[in-house]
Short mmCIF file of C-alpha atoms in Angstrom, two decimals:
data_model
loop_
_atom_site.label_atom_id
_atom_site.label_comp_id
_atom_site.label_asym_id
_atom_site.label_seq_id
_atom_site.Cartn_x
_atom_site.Cartn_y
_atom_site.Cartn_z
CA MET A 149 112.01 125.34 89.44
CA ILE A 150 108.79 124.27 87.75
CA SER A 151 107.26 126.58 85.14
CA ILE A 152 103.85 128.16 85.85
CA LEU A 153 101.91 128.94 82.66
CA LYS A 154 98.60 130.78 82.30
CA TYR A 155 96.45 129.10 79.70
CA GLY A 156 95.45 131.59 77.05
CA GLU A 157 98.40 133.90 77.78
CA VAL A 158 101.13 131.65 76.37
CA SER A 159 101.18 129.72 73.12
CA ASN A 160 99.56 126.31 72.90
CA ASN A 161 102.90 124.99 71.67
CA GLU A 162 104.32 125.77 75.09
CA ILE A 163 101.30 124.40 76.94
CA PHE A 164 101.27 121.08 75.11
CA ALA A 165 105.00 120.59 74.51
CA ARG A 166 106.40 117.19 75.44
CA ALA A 167 109.91 115.98 76.12
CA VAL A 168 111.36 114.32 73.03
CA PRO A 169 114.11 111.69 73.47
CA THR A 170 117.15 112.58 71.38
CA VAL A 171 119.15 109.36 71.68
CA ASN A 172 119.34 107.49 68.37
CA VAL A 173 119.99 103.80 68.95
CA GLU A 174 118.42 102.41 65.77
CA ASP A 175 121.64 101.15 64.14
CA THR A 176 123.05 99.66 67.35
CA VAL A 177 119.82 97.78 68.02
CA ALA A 178 119.62 96.50 64.44
CA GLU A 179 123.13 95.09 64.78
CA ILE A 180 122.25 93.36 68.07
CA ILE A 181 119.10 91.83 66.60
CA LYS A 182 121.02 90.57 63.55
CA SER A 183 123.66 88.99 65.77
CA VAL A 184 121.08 87.20 67.94
CA ARG A 185 119.20 85.94 64.87
CA GLU A 186 122.37 84.53 63.36
CA ARG A 187 124.22 83.28 66.43
CA GLY A 188 121.53 82.52 69.00
CA ASP A 189 122.67 81.70 72.53
CA ALA A 190 126.32 82.45 71.74
CA ALA A 191 125.39 86.08 71.07
CA LEU A 192 123.30 86.26 74.24
CA PHE A 193 126.17 84.98 76.41
CA GLU A 194 128.55 87.52 74.85
CA TYR A 195 126.15 90.44 75.29
CA CYS A 196 125.48 89.43 78.88
CA GLU A 197 129.21 89.50 79.61
CA LYS A 198 129.64 92.79 77.74
CA PHE A 199 126.67 94.75 79.11
CA ASP A 200 125.84 93.07 82.43
CA LYS A 201 129.42 92.01 83.32
CA ALA A 202 128.15 88.51 84.08
CA LYS A 203 129.71 85.31 82.76
CA LEU A 204 126.90 82.75 82.66
CA SER A 205 126.90 78.99 82.23
CA SER A 206 123.14 78.89 81.62
CA LEU A 207 120.53 81.44 80.58
CA LEU A 208 117.63 79.63 82.22
CA VAL A 209 116.81 80.43 85.84
CA SER A 210 116.51 77.09 87.63
CA GLU A 211 113.73 76.08 90.00
CA GLU A 212 116.33 75.93 92.76
CA GLU A 213 117.30 79.56 92.14
CA ILE A 214 113.65 80.61 92.27
CA GLU A 215 113.04 78.79 95.55
CA GLU A 216 116.26 80.14 97.08
CA ALA A 217 115.28 83.68 96.11
CA TYR A 218 111.71 83.28 97.40
CA VAL A 219 112.76 82.37 100.92
CA THR A 220 115.13 85.34 101.16
CA VAL A 221 112.35 87.88 100.57
CA GLU A 222 110.86 89.23 103.78
CA PRO A 223 107.50 87.62 104.62
CA ARG A 224 105.68 90.95 104.75
CA PHE A 225 106.63 91.70 101.15
CA ILE A 226 105.57 88.22 100.06
CA ASP A 227 102.19 88.89 101.69
CA ILE A 228 101.88 92.27 99.94
CA LEU A 229 102.83 90.78 96.57
CA THR A 230 100.27 88.01 97.07
CA ARG A 231 97.47 90.46 97.93
CA ALA A 232 98.43 92.75 95.05
CA ALA A 233 98.32 89.76 92.69
CA ALA A 234 94.84 88.89 93.96
CA ASN A 235 93.64 92.44 93.26
CA ILE A 236 95.13 92.35 89.77
CA ARG A 237 93.48 89.01 89.03
CA LYS A 238 90.12 90.21 90.31
CA PHE A 239 90.19 93.25 88.01
CA HIS A 240 91.48 91.49 84.91
CA GLU A 241 89.16 88.49 85.19
CA LYS A 242 86.33 90.91 84.35
CA GLN A 243 88.02 91.60 80.99
CA VAL A 244 87.66 88.06 79.67
CA ARG A 245 85.77 88.03 76.37
CA ASN A 246 83.47 85.25 75.25
CA SER A 247 83.22 83.65 71.84
CA PHE A 248 79.84 84.09 70.15
CA ILE A 249 77.66 82.31 67.59
CA ILE A 250 74.76 83.61 65.48
CA ASN A 251 72.41 81.04 63.98
CA ASP A 252 69.13 82.89 63.67
CA CYS A 253 68.88 82.48 59.88
CA ASP A 254 67.90 79.12 58.40
CA GLY A 255 70.97 77.24 57.16
CA ILE A 256 73.50 79.88 58.25
CA VAL A 257 75.92 79.82 61.16
CA ILE A 258 78.44 82.60 61.77
CA GLY A 259 80.55 83.24 64.81
CA GLN A 260 83.75 84.37 66.44
CA LYS A 261 86.23 82.43 68.53
CA ILE A 262 88.44 84.05 71.17
CA ILE A 263 91.81 82.28 71.21
CA PRO A 264 94.79 83.07 73.45
CA VAL A 265 98.21 83.46 71.89
CA ASP A 266 100.26 80.33 72.53
CA ARG A 267 103.27 81.98 74.13
CA ALA A 268 103.71 85.43 75.70
CA GLY A 269 107.07 87.06 76.43
CA LEU A 270 107.54 89.47 79.31
CA TYR A 271 110.45 91.89 79.55
CA VAL A 272 111.29 93.06 83.08
CA PRO A 273 113.95 95.78 83.45
CA GLY A 274 116.98 95.42 85.69
CA GLY A 275 119.46 98.19 86.26
CA THR A 276 119.19 100.58 89.19
CA ALA A 277 115.66 99.55 90.19
CA ALA A 278 113.75 96.27 90.36
CA TYR A 279 110.08 96.27 89.42
CA PRO A 280 108.23 93.22 90.75
CA SER A 281 105.04 95.18 90.08
CA THR A 282 105.75 94.88 86.35
CA VAL A 283 106.05 91.10 86.72
CA LEU A 284 102.56 90.91 88.23
CA MET A 285 100.91 93.47 85.95
CA ASP A 286 102.20 92.00 82.70
CA SER A 287 101.99 88.27 83.39
CA ILE A 288 98.69 87.89 85.24
CA PRO A 289 96.55 89.09 82.28
CA ALA A 290 98.41 86.63 80.03
CA LYS A 291 97.67 83.80 82.44
CA ILE A 292 94.00 84.80 82.67
CA ALA A 293 93.81 84.94 78.88
CA GLY A 294 94.89 81.31 78.80
CA CYS A 295 98.34 81.53 77.20
CA ARG A 296 99.97 78.11 77.17
CA GLU A 297 103.30 79.53 78.29
CA VAL A 298 104.52 82.82 79.75
CA VAL A 299 108.25 83.45 79.39
CA MET A 300 110.11 86.19 81.25
CA VAL A 301 113.47 87.77 80.40
CA THR A 302 115.36 90.04 82.77
CA PRO A 303 119.03 91.03 83.06
CA PRO A 304 121.20 89.49 85.80
CA ASN A 305 123.59 91.30 88.12
CA LYS A 306 127.39 90.91 87.92
CA GLU A 307 127.17 87.68 89.91
CA GLY A 308 124.78 86.23 87.36
CA LYS A 309 121.83 86.40 89.74
CA VAL A 310 118.34 87.86 89.24
CA ASN A 311 116.98 90.17 91.93
CA PRO A 312 115.15 87.96 94.47
CA VAL A 313 112.01 90.12 94.56
CA ILE A 314 111.66 89.72 90.78
CA LEU A 315 111.84 85.94 91.12
CA ALA A 316 109.42 85.97 94.06
CA ALA A 317 106.89 87.94 92.03
CA ALA A 318 107.37 85.56 89.10
CA LYS A 319 106.66 82.57 91.34
CA ILE A 320 103.50 84.21 92.71
CA ALA A 321 102.35 85.09 89.18
CA GLY A 322 102.98 81.56 87.92
CA ILE A 323 105.47 82.43 85.16
CA ASP A 324 106.62 79.31 83.34
CA LYS A 325 110.22 80.09 82.33
CA ILE A 326 112.69 82.84 83.26
CA PHE A 327 115.87 83.71 81.37
CA LYS A 328 118.83 85.84 82.43
CA VAL A 329 119.04 88.20 79.49
CA GLY A 330 118.22 91.88 79.10
CA GLY A 331 118.36 94.74 76.64
CA ALA A 332 117.72 94.65 72.91
CA GLN A 333 119.24 91.16 72.79
CA ALA A 334 116.47 89.84 75.04
CA ILE A 335 113.80 91.25 72.74
CA ALA A 336 115.55 89.69 69.74
CA ALA A 337 115.70 86.32 71.51
CA LEU A 338 111.96 86.42 72.25
CA ALA A 339 111.11 87.48 68.72
CA TYR A 340 113.21 84.95 66.82
CA GLY A 341 114.03 82.27 69.38
CA THR A 342 117.43 80.78 70.25
CA GLU A 343 118.63 77.37 71.41
CA SER A 344 117.48 78.25 74.95
CA VAL A 345 114.90 81.03 74.64
CA PRO A 346 111.67 80.03 72.88
CA LYS A 347 110.14 82.25 70.22
CA VAL A 348 107.02 84.00 71.51
CA ASP A 349 103.95 85.44 69.83
CA LYS A 350 103.63 88.64 71.89
CA ILE A 351 106.20 90.74 73.74
CA VAL A 352 105.14 93.06 76.55
CA GLY A 353 106.90 95.11 79.19
CA PRO A 354 108.78 98.39 79.59
CA GLY A 355 112.46 99.07 79.08
CA ASN A 356 115.08 101.64 78.16
CA ALA A 357 115.61 103.22 74.74
CA PHE A 358 117.34 100.09 73.43
CA VAL A 359 114.47 97.85 74.51
CA ALA A 360 111.86 100.20 73.05
CA GLU A 361 113.71 100.40 69.74
CA ALA A 362 114.13 96.62 69.62
CA LYS A 363 110.39 96.13 70.16
CA LYS A 364 109.76 98.57 67.35
CA GLN A 365 112.09 96.70 64.99
CA VAL A 366 110.70 93.21 65.68
CA PHE A 367 107.06 94.29 65.45
CA GLY A 368 105.50 92.32 62.63
CA VAL A 369 107.56 89.25 63.42
CA VAL A 370 105.79 89.26 66.77
CA SER A 371 103.11 91.43 68.31
CA ILE A 372 104.06 93.98 70.98
CA ASP A 373 102.09 95.85 73.59
CA MET A 374 103.28 99.40 72.84
CA ILE A 375 106.33 101.60 72.38
CA ALA A 376 106.51 103.17 75.81
CA GLY A 377 107.79 106.71 76.21
CA PRO A 378 108.85 108.51 79.40
CA SER A 379 106.59 108.27 82.47
CA GLU A 380 103.88 110.91 82.81
CA ILE A 381 101.50 112.21 85.42
CA LEU A 382 98.93 114.97 85.04
CA VAL A 383 97.00 116.19 88.07
CA VAL A 384 93.77 118.14 87.68
CA ALA A 385 93.15 119.88 91.00
CA ASP A 386 90.90 122.59 92.36
CA GLY A 387 91.81 125.28 94.88
CA LYS A 388 90.80 123.16 97.87
CA SER A 389 93.50 120.58 97.17
CA ASN A 390 96.38 120.08 99.57
CA PRO A 391 99.55 121.41 97.87
CA ARG A 392 101.73 119.00 99.84
CA HIS A 393 99.79 116.05 98.48
CA ILE A 394 99.84 117.37 94.92
CA ALA A 395 103.60 117.97 95.00
CA ALA A 396 104.21 114.47 96.34
CA ASP A 397 102.11 112.97 93.55
CA LEU A 398 103.95 114.94 90.86
CA LEU A 399 107.27 113.73 92.24
CA SER A 400 106.09 110.12 92.24
CA GLN A 401 106.57 110.17 88.48
CA ALA A 402 109.37 112.73 88.26
CA GLU A 403 111.67 110.37 90.19
CA HIS A 404 111.32 107.68 87.49
CA ASP A 405 113.75 109.28 85.04
CA ARG A 406 115.01 112.60 83.82
CA MET A 407 112.68 112.54 80.81
CA ALA A 408 109.54 111.97 82.92
CA SER A 409 106.92 114.71 82.91
CA ALA A 410 104.84 115.93 85.83
CA VAL A 411 102.04 118.41 85.09
CA LEU A 412 99.48 120.14 87.29
CA VAL A 413 96.45 121.77 85.68
CA THR A 414 94.40 123.87 88.09
CA ASP A 415 91.84 126.65 88.21
CA SER A 416 93.62 128.18 91.22
CA ALA A 417 96.62 130.50 90.82
CA SER A 418 97.11 130.29 94.58
CA LEU A 419 97.39 126.49 94.49
CA ALA A 420 99.85 126.77 91.61
CA GLU A 421 102.21 128.91 93.69
CA LYS A 422 101.87 126.72 96.77
CA VAL A 423 102.59 123.53 94.82
CA SER A 424 105.66 125.15 93.27
CA GLU A 425 106.93 126.07 96.73
CA GLU A 426 106.16 122.60 98.06
CA LEU A 427 108.10 120.94 95.24
CA GLU A 428 111.18 122.92 96.26
CA LYS A 429 110.79 121.63 99.80
CA GLN A 430 110.25 117.99 98.87
CA ILE A 431 112.77 117.45 96.08
CA PRO A 432 115.87 117.65 98.32
CA GLU A 433 114.36 115.02 100.62
CA LEU A 434 114.16 112.37 97.88
CA GLU A 435 116.69 109.57 97.42
CA ARG A 436 116.47 110.18 93.68
CA ALA A 437 116.55 113.97 94.08
CA ASP A 438 118.89 114.59 91.14
CA ILE A 439 116.58 112.73 88.74
CA ALA A 440 113.44 114.41 90.07
CA ARG A 441 115.13 117.82 89.96
CA GLU A 442 115.98 117.52 86.27
CA SER A 443 112.57 116.10 85.40
CA ILE A 444 110.72 118.93 87.14
CA ASP A 445 112.98 121.69 85.81
CA LYS A 446 113.01 120.49 82.20
CA ASN A 447 109.66 118.78 81.70
CA GLY A 448 107.44 119.79 84.62
CA LYS A 449 104.83 122.52 84.35
CA ILE A 450 101.87 124.00 86.16
CA ILE A 451 99.06 125.24 83.91
CA VAL A 452 96.52 127.68 85.33
CA ALA A 453 93.13 127.57 83.60
CA ASP A 454 90.06 129.74 84.15
CA THR A 455 87.77 126.88 85.12
CA LEU A 456 87.92 123.23 86.11
CA ASP A 457 86.13 122.29 82.89
CA ALA A 458 88.85 124.08 80.94
CA ALA A 459 91.47 122.20 82.97
CA ILE A 460 89.87 118.89 81.98
CA GLU A 461 89.88 119.87 78.30
CA ILE A 462 93.60 120.66 78.57
CA ALA A 463 94.08 117.22 80.13
CA ASN A 464 92.17 115.62 77.26
CA GLU A 465 94.45 117.31 74.75
CA ILE A 466 97.58 116.12 76.59
CA ALA A 467 96.13 112.59 77.01
CA PRO A 468 98.44 111.62 79.89
CA GLU A 469 99.56 108.19 80.99
CA HIS A 470 98.30 108.82 84.54
CA LEU A 471 95.59 111.38 85.34
CA GLU A 472 94.68 112.29 88.91
CA LEU A 473 91.36 114.05 89.42
CA CYS A 474 91.74 115.82 92.78
CA VAL A 475 88.28 117.23 93.44
CA ASP A 476 85.48 116.56 95.92
CA ASN A 477 83.10 114.76 93.56
CA PRO A 478 85.31 113.14 90.92
CA PHE A 479 82.55 110.96 89.45
CA ASP A 480 80.77 114.16 88.35
CA TYR A 481 83.68 114.74 85.97
CA LEU A 482 84.53 111.19 84.91
CA ASP A 483 82.50 111.27 81.69
CA LYS A 484 84.25 114.47 80.61
CA ILE A 485 87.65 112.75 80.57
CA ARG A 486 88.09 111.17 77.15
CA HIS A 487 91.82 110.58 76.88
CA ALA A 488 93.92 109.12 79.71
CA GLY A 489 95.72 105.86 80.33
CA SER A 490 94.43 105.45 83.88
CA ILE A 491 92.35 107.82 86.02
CA PHE A 492 92.77 108.20 89.78
CA MET A 493 89.64 109.59 91.39
CA GLY A 494 89.42 111.98 94.31
CA ARG A 495 91.77 113.38 96.92
CA ASN A 496 92.79 110.06 98.46
CA CYS A 497 93.89 108.13 95.39
CA PRO A 498 97.59 108.69 94.64
CA GLU A 499 98.91 107.24 91.40
CA ALA A 500 101.12 104.89 93.43
CA LEU A 501 97.99 102.87 94.28
CA GLY A 502 97.73 101.96 90.63
CA ASP A 503 101.42 101.20 90.29
CA TYR A 504 101.36 98.52 92.94
CA PHE A 505 98.17 97.41 94.52
CA ALA A 506 94.69 98.51 93.39
CA GLY A 507 94.29 96.07 90.50
CA PRO A 508 93.94 98.06 87.24
CA ASN A 509 97.00 97.66 85.03
CA HIS A 510 99.97 100.01 85.26
CA THR A 511 101.31 99.32 81.76
CA LEU A 512 99.78 102.35 80.10
CA PRO A 513 99.90 104.37 76.86
CA THR A 514 102.30 107.32 76.98
CA SER A 515 103.22 110.32 74.82
CA GLY A 516 99.61 111.17 73.99
CA THR A 517 98.83 107.72 72.61
CA ALA A 518 95.98 107.40 75.13
CA LYS A 519 93.96 109.15 72.42
CA PHE A 520 93.89 105.89 70.49
CA SER A 521 95.29 103.08 72.64
CA SER A 522 94.55 101.39 75.94
CA PRO A 523 96.18 99.95 79.07
CA LEU A 524 97.58 96.43 78.90
CA SER A 525 94.76 93.95 79.40
CA VAL A 526 93.61 90.40 78.80
CA ASP A 527 92.69 91.54 75.28
CA ASP A 528 96.39 91.93 74.49
CA PHE A 529 96.92 88.20 74.85
CA VAL A 530 94.04 86.93 72.73
CA LYS A 531 93.17 87.00 69.08
CA LYS A 532 89.87 86.57 67.29
CA THR A 533 89.06 84.05 64.59
CA GLN A 534 85.76 84.22 62.76
CA TYR A 535 83.92 81.42 60.96
CA THR A 536 81.07 81.04 58.49
CA TYR A 537 78.86 78.07 57.59
CA TYR A 538 76.15 78.01 54.89
CA THR A 539 74.07 75.06 53.76
CA LYS A 540 73.58 74.54 50.03
CA GLU A 541 70.10 75.99 50.25
CA ALA A 542 71.32 79.06 52.16
CA LEU A 543 74.02 79.73 49.54
CA ALA A 544 71.45 79.42 46.75
CA ARG A 545 69.46 82.27 48.25
CA VAL A 546 72.38 84.73 47.98
CA ALA A 547 74.73 83.37 45.30
CA GLU A 548 73.48 85.74 42.61
CA ASP A 549 73.91 88.72 44.98
CA VAL A 550 77.45 87.67 45.88
CA ALA A 551 78.32 87.27 42.20
CA PHE A 552 76.80 90.66 41.32
CA PHE A 553 78.87 92.32 44.07
CA ALA A 554 82.05 90.56 42.94
CA ASN A 555 81.52 91.61 39.32
CA LYS A 556 81.10 95.22 40.41
CA GLU A 557 84.67 94.97 41.74
CA GLY A 558 85.86 93.36 38.53
CA LEU A 559 86.64 90.05 40.19
CA GLY A 560 85.05 87.45 37.99
CA ALA A 561 86.63 84.44 39.67
CA HIS A 562 85.05 85.51 42.93
CA ALA A 563 81.68 85.64 41.19
CA LYS A 564 82.22 82.27 39.55
CA SER A 565 83.08 80.58 42.85
CA ALA A 566 79.58 81.42 44.11
CA ILE A 567 77.67 80.66 40.91
CA VAL A 568 79.46 77.42 39.97
CA ARG A 569 77.85 75.56 42.84
CA MET A 570 74.42 76.48 41.53
CA GLU A 571 75.34 75.44 37.97
CA ASP A 572 76.30 71.96 39.17
CA ASP A 573 72.64 71.30 39.99
CA GLU A 574 71.38 72.19 36.52
#
C-alpha cells in the first residue's frame, strides 16, 4: 500500500527520497563496447544471437520488410500515428532557431550559425513492450532540425523481425536507416560505427540499465540526450479532484517498471485517503499489476501539505519528469512551477496525452535533473558556430586594447598577434 506522509511531521529525507538503481553493469557494458569497437559487425551478430536469440543474415532492415510491416498494422493505428506525428511536428517546428548577424559597427561583422548535426542515432527499446511513440518523439525533431540522416537501432525478436508498429512509425517519421540491434552493443555501434552501422554524432532514446550505461560510457565520443532514470509522475491536486482519476494517472507511470515512482502532493488529507483506497481497487485490474504493485509499494507516496502553494514548492524540490497540476485554474499556478520536465494542466489532461498525442516531447529529464535540463527538442540536434570579421581599420581601433588585455593574462604571443598587423604599416 502507498505511504501517506504529512509534510512537516516526517523528515525531508523521507519526503524527497528517490529510488536508486542498485544494478552495476559498468564492467559488462565496457566489455561489450570494446568488442564492438574491435570486431564490428561480427560482434553485433554474436550479441544478437546471444541476447535476442536471433540468427541474422543482415543487420539492415530492408525496404521490403518496412513495407510488409506497414500493411499489417491496422488502418486505425496508422491514422492515429499519422495524426500524432502531425501534432509533434507542429509543436517542434516552433523550436527552430535562426542564425543571426550583427553588423552595426563600421568594419565589423559578427554572427552565429545554427547547423544541424550530420547524423542522429535513435535507440528504440524492444523487449516486453514496443514504443512507436518513442520513434516519433525522437526522430521528428531531428528531421525538423535538418539532420542529413537519421538512423534507428532496435532489437529484433527471435525470428529476426522488428515489431511492425515500430517500423510503421519509422516510415511515417521518415527515418532513413533501421538496424536490427539492441542493448549496449547498439549504442557502441552508433558511437564508433561498424561495417554496416554508420557512426553518428548524437544518440538519443531510452533503454534499460545496459543502454543507459553504454550511453554514459560513449559520451564524449558522441553527444547524447540524457541518462534516463526510472519513469516518474508527480500529481499536485486539491481536495476537489476526483480520486479515481488521480489514482489512474499515478498508475500510468507505475506500470512502466518496478523502479518507477508515482507521487501525489495534496492539501487535502481526505483526498489522500481516497486516492490510497482507489489505488488498491485499480491495481488488481491492470495487465501489469505485479509491476505497478511493486512500484507503488516501494516508490509511491502521498504527501499532504498545508496549502497548495506548499504542495507546489514540494514539487519544485522533487523536480519530476511529469507533473500534473489538477486544479480548476492551472494557469494561475504555472509561473510558480520552476522545475518539471513536462507540465499537464488542469483536470482533463492526463500524462498519457503527452506520451502519445498532444505534441510536446515525451523524452524528459528524470531523477531531479529537470532542475537543470530540458525535454528533447530540435535544439538537441543542432550546434552553434560563431564567426567574426574585422576590417584592417576596425582592428586598428582596438588592437592596443586587445594587446593590453592579453598581457594582463601573461600571454604575450596573443598580444603580438594583434599588434604585429599595425607594425606592418609603419
